[in-house]
């Protein structure tokens, strides 16, 4: 399977901190069925909006087709290399992190208190934030024992997205 490394343009905004130029280039890996979008370090206060654009590529993966978006992050406040899937719950921090999509490739990551729909209110620092965009047909019909979509490394390996 051939892999091409492309630059994806991502527009990130945060209620408290908006990127002044609106876009930044990101190194990413694209295959025929998926893309690994590497966003690096990010801060989230209550919500973070990501407008993902997949550029022209030799595989035909495009912005026009429906893609599953699976966000993963490494927390900056712990010394772990663990990738956390979104959504997730951290009861000890009274925190739930989830995402919503309104249209296309716009993804909003949201942090709320675990026990209510109240905004979390504290800044979350992501040491790394990556999005896996995948064609649903490439993983449909698989059981969790065949592919755990909440396991970052398993997804990267299965989809051939190793950097």
mmCIF file of C-alpha atoms in Angstrom:
data_model
loop_
_atom_site.group_PDB
_atom_site.id
_atom_site.type_symbol
_atom_site.label_atom_id
_atom_site.label_comp_id
_atom_site.label_asym_id
_atom_site.label_seq_id
_atom_site.Cartn_x
_atom_site.Cartn_y
_atom_site.Cartn_z
ATOM 1 C CA UNK A 1 0.000 0.000 0.000
ATOM 2 C CA UNK A 2 1.434 3.354 -1.019
ATOM 3 C CA UNK A 3 1.381 6.211 1.451
ATOM 4 C CA UNK A 4 1.738 9.877 0.652
ATOM 5 C CA UNK A 5 2.547 12.602 3.142
ATOM 6 C CA UNK A 6 0.628 15.807 2.425
ATOM 7 C CA UNK A 7 -0.018 19.088 4.097
ATOM 8 C CA UNK A 8 -3.592 19.494 5.293
ATOM 9 C CA UNK A 9 -4.970 22.892 6.096
ATOM 10 C CA UNK A 10 -6.825 23.055 9.384
ATOM 11 C CA UNK A 11 -8.658 26.037 10.749
ATOM 12 C CA UNK A 12 -8.697 25.863 14.538
ATOM 13 C CA UNK A 13 -10.597 28.159 16.786
ATOM 14 C CA UNK A 14 -11.257 28.241 20.497
ATOM 15 C CA UNK A 15 -13.697 30.458 22.344
ATOM 16 C CA UNK A 16 -10.778 32.057 24.210
ATOM 17 C CA UNK A 17 -7.961 31.743 21.671
ATOM 18 C CA UNK A 18 -8.524 32.106 17.925
ATOM 19 C CA UNK A 19 -5.680 31.493 15.484
ATOM 20 C CA UNK A 20 -5.155 34.960 13.962
ATOM 21 C CA UNK A 21 -4.427 33.746 10.425
ATOM 22 C CA UNK A 22 -7.260 31.200 10.508
ATOM 23 C CA UNK A 23 -5.249 28.355 8.963
ATOM 24 C CA UNK A 24 -2.079 26.412 9.569
ATOM 25 C CA UNK A 25 -0.315 23.727 7.540
ATOM 26 C CA UNK A 26 -0.145 20.278 9.114
ATOM 27 C CA UNK A 27 1.898 17.214 8.219
ATOM 28 C CA UNK A 28 -0.437 14.304 7.644
ATOM 29 C CA UNK A 29 -0.506 10.828 6.169
ATOM 30 C CA UNK A 30 -3.098 9.936 3.511
ATOM 31 C CA UNK A 31 -3.929 6.486 2.122
ATOM 32 C CA UNK A 32 -6.709 5.277 -0.170
ATOM 33 C CA UNK A 33 -9.122 4.749 2.741
ATOM 34 C CA UNK A 34 -8.006 7.130 5.472
ATOM 35 C CA UNK A 35 -6.017 10.158 6.581
ATOM 36 C CA UNK A 36 -4.114 10.819 9.791
ATOM 37 C CA UNK A 37 -4.365 14.529 10.556
ATOM 38 C CA UNK A 38 -1.652 15.619 12.991
ATOM 39 C CA UNK A 39 -2.663 18.786 14.841
ATOM 40 C CA UNK A 40 0.072 18.834 17.503
ATOM 41 C CA UNK A 41 -0.367 20.673 20.799
ATOM 42 C CA UNK A 42 -3.719 22.376 21.377
ATOM 43 C CA UNK A 43 -5.577 23.946 24.278
ATOM 44 C CA UNK A 44 -9.285 23.491 24.841
ATOM 45 C CA UNK A 45 -11.436 25.647 27.083
ATOM 46 C CA UNK A 46 -14.988 24.296 26.900
ATOM 47 C CA UNK A 47 -14.862 23.744 23.113
ATOM 48 C CA UNK A 48 -12.485 23.634 20.161
ATOM 49 C CA UNK A 49 -13.718 23.895 16.564
ATOM 50 C CA UNK A 50 -11.698 22.198 13.826
ATOM 51 C CA UNK A 51 -12.488 22.674 10.128
ATOM 52 C CA UNK A 52 -10.672 19.849 8.389
ATOM 53 C CA UNK A 53 -9.742 20.100 4.717
ATOM 54 C CA UNK A 54 -8.348 17.113 2.845
ATOM 55 C CA UNK A 55 -6.347 18.378 -0.161
ATOM 56 C CA UNK A 56 -6.149 16.828 -3.611
ATOM 57 C CA UNK A 57 -4.289 13.525 -3.405
ATOM 58 C CA UNK A 58 -3.436 10.642 -5.690
ATOM 59 C CA UNK A 59 -5.873 8.310 -3.893
ATOM 60 C CA UNK A 60 -9.035 10.284 -4.491
ATOM 61 C CA UNK A 61 -9.815 10.685 -0.775
ATOM 62 C CA UNK A 62 -11.834 13.912 -0.718
ATOM 63 C CA UNK A 63 -13.784 16.419 1.328
ATOM 64 C CA UNK A 64 -16.943 15.539 -0.622
ATOM 65 C CA UNK A 65 -17.338 11.975 0.615
ATOM 66 C CA UNK A 66 -18.671 11.044 4.042
ATOM 67 C CA UNK A 67 -15.799 10.209 6.376
ATOM 68 C CA UNK A 68 -15.760 9.043 9.972
ATOM 69 C CA UNK A 69 -13.715 11.426 12.116
ATOM 70 C CA UNK A 70 -12.061 9.820 15.129
ATOM 71 C CA UNK A 71 -10.193 12.258 17.425
ATOM 72 C CA UNK A 72 -7.445 11.100 19.804
ATOM 73 C CA UNK A 73 -5.265 13.100 22.195
ATOM 74 C CA UNK A 74 -2.397 12.817 24.654
ATOM 75 C CA UNK A 75 -2.920 14.889 27.779
ATOM 76 C CA UNK A 76 -0.194 17.409 28.662
ATOM 77 C CA UNK A 77 -0.927 17.151 32.385
ATOM 78 C CA UNK A 78 0.281 13.558 32.757
ATOM 79 C CA UNK A 79 3.591 11.918 31.851
ATOM 80 C CA UNK A 80 1.888 9.195 29.852
ATOM 81 C CA UNK A 81 2.146 8.362 26.180
ATOM 82 C CA UNK A 82 -1.440 7.065 26.266
ATOM 83 C CA UNK A 83 -3.743 8.167 23.457
ATOM 84 C CA UNK A 84 -7.217 8.986 24.792
ATOM 85 C CA UNK A 85 -10.126 8.512 22.384
ATOM 86 C CA UNK A 86 -12.863 11.095 22.111
ATOM 87 C CA UNK A 87 -15.421 10.591 23.596
ATOM 88 C CA UNK A 88 -14.096 9.669 27.028
ATOM 89 C CA UNK A 89 -14.923 10.189 30.691
ATOM 90 C CA UNK A 90 -12.510 10.924 33.532
ATOM 91 C CA UNK A 91 -14.588 10.639 36.705
ATOM 92 C CA UNK A 92 -11.670 11.627 38.982
ATOM 93 C CA UNK A 93 -11.473 14.997 37.170
ATOM 94 C CA UNK A 94 -15.272 15.387 36.868
ATOM 95 C CA UNK A 95 -14.695 15.610 33.107
ATOM 96 C CA UNK A 96 -16.270 14.267 29.955
ATOM 97 C CA UNK A 97 -14.860 15.020 26.522
ATOM 98 C CA UNK A 98 -16.924 14.383 23.403
ATOM 99 C CA UNK A 99 -17.381 15.773 19.922
ATOM 100 C CA UNK A 100 -20.136 16.855 17.588
ATOM 101 C CA UNK A 101 -20.345 17.369 13.855
ATOM 102 C CA UNK A 102 -22.755 19.764 12.245
ATOM 103 C CA UNK A 103 -21.743 19.402 8.624
ATOM 104 C CA UNK A 104 -18.970 18.118 6.391
ATOM 105 C CA UNK A 105 -15.613 17.917 8.076
ATOM 106 C CA UNK A 106 -16.275 20.411 10.866
ATOM 107 C CA UNK A 107 -15.577 18.821 14.225
ATOM 108 C CA UNK A 108 -16.244 20.447 17.593
ATOM 109 C CA UNK A 109 -14.534 18.903 20.619
ATOM 110 C CA UNK A 110 -16.429 19.731 23.818
ATOM 111 C CA UNK A 111 -15.422 19.470 27.495
ATOM 112 C CA UNK A 112 -18.121 19.369 30.182
ATOM 113 C CA UNK A 113 -18.411 18.384 33.803
ATOM 114 C CA UNK A 114 -18.976 14.655 34.104
ATOM 115 C CA UNK A 115 -22.121 14.929 36.204
ATOM 116 C CA UNK A 116 -23.903 17.675 34.212
ATOM 117 C CA UNK A 117 -24.036 19.457 30.835
ATOM 118 C CA UNK A 118 -22.166 22.395 32.404
ATOM 119 C CA UNK A 119 -19.000 23.540 30.578
ATOM 120 C CA UNK A 120 -15.851 22.154 32.230
ATOM 121 C CA UNK A 121 -14.480 25.652 32.780
ATOM 122 C CA UNK A 122 -10.820 24.636 33.076
ATOM 123 C CA UNK A 123 -8.281 24.675 30.284
ATOM 124 C CA UNK A 124 -7.343 21.244 28.932
ATOM 125 C CA UNK A 125 -3.913 21.003 27.375
ATOM 126 C CA UNK A 126 -3.413 18.423 24.659
ATOM 127 C CA UNK A 127 0.238 17.442 24.205
ATOM 128 C CA UNK A 128 -0.836 15.972 20.864
ATOM 129 C CA UNK A 129 -4.171 16.010 19.043
ATOM 130 C CA UNK A 130 -4.682 13.776 16.007
ATOM 131 C CA UNK A 131 -7.748 13.047 13.904
ATOM 132 C CA UNK A 132 -8.202 9.843 11.926
ATOM 133 C CA UNK A 133 -10.538 10.405 8.960
ATOM 134 C CA UNK A 134 -11.651 7.081 7.491
ATOM 135 C CA UNK A 135 -14.054 5.828 4.829
ATOM 136 C CA UNK A 136 -16.823 3.930 6.658
ATOM 137 C CA UNK A 137 -16.668 1.105 4.103
ATOM 138 C CA UNK A 138 -13.060 0.313 5.034
ATOM 139 C CA UNK A 139 -13.969 -0.648 8.606
ATOM 140 C CA UNK A 140 -17.635 -1.658 8.352
ATOM 141 C CA UNK A 141 -18.481 -5.211 9.312
ATOM 142 C CA UNK A 142 -15.494 -5.560 11.655
ATOM 143 C CA UNK A 143 -16.072 -6.585 15.252
ATOM 144 C CA UNK A 144 -14.323 -4.891 18.171
ATOM 145 C CA UNK A 145 -12.092 -7.943 18.543
ATOM 146 C CA UNK A 146 -10.999 -7.476 14.916
ATOM 147 C CA UNK A 147 -10.504 -3.701 15.206
ATOM 148 C CA UNK A 148 -10.963 -1.547 18.301
ATOM 149 C CA UNK A 149 -11.774 1.921 16.932
ATOM 150 C CA UNK A 150 -11.030 3.413 20.375
ATOM 151 C CA UNK A 151 -7.425 2.186 20.235
ATOM 152 C CA UNK A 152 -5.270 4.762 18.433
ATOM 153 C CA UNK A 153 -2.308 2.523 17.620
ATOM 154 C CA UNK A 154 -4.553 -0.309 16.422
ATOM 155 C CA UNK A 155 -6.367 2.096 14.067
ATOM 156 C CA UNK A 156 -3.108 3.579 12.728
ATOM 157 C CA UNK A 157 -1.650 0.109 12.116
ATOM 158 C CA UNK A 158 -4.818 -1.293 10.517
ATOM 159 C CA UNK A 159 -5.210 1.700 8.166
ATOM 160 C CA UNK A 160 -1.497 1.922 7.287
ATOM 161 C CA UNK A 161 -1.158 5.442 8.694
ATOM 162 C CA UNK A 162 2.197 5.042 10.426
ATOM 163 C CA UNK A 163 4.300 8.180 10.118
#
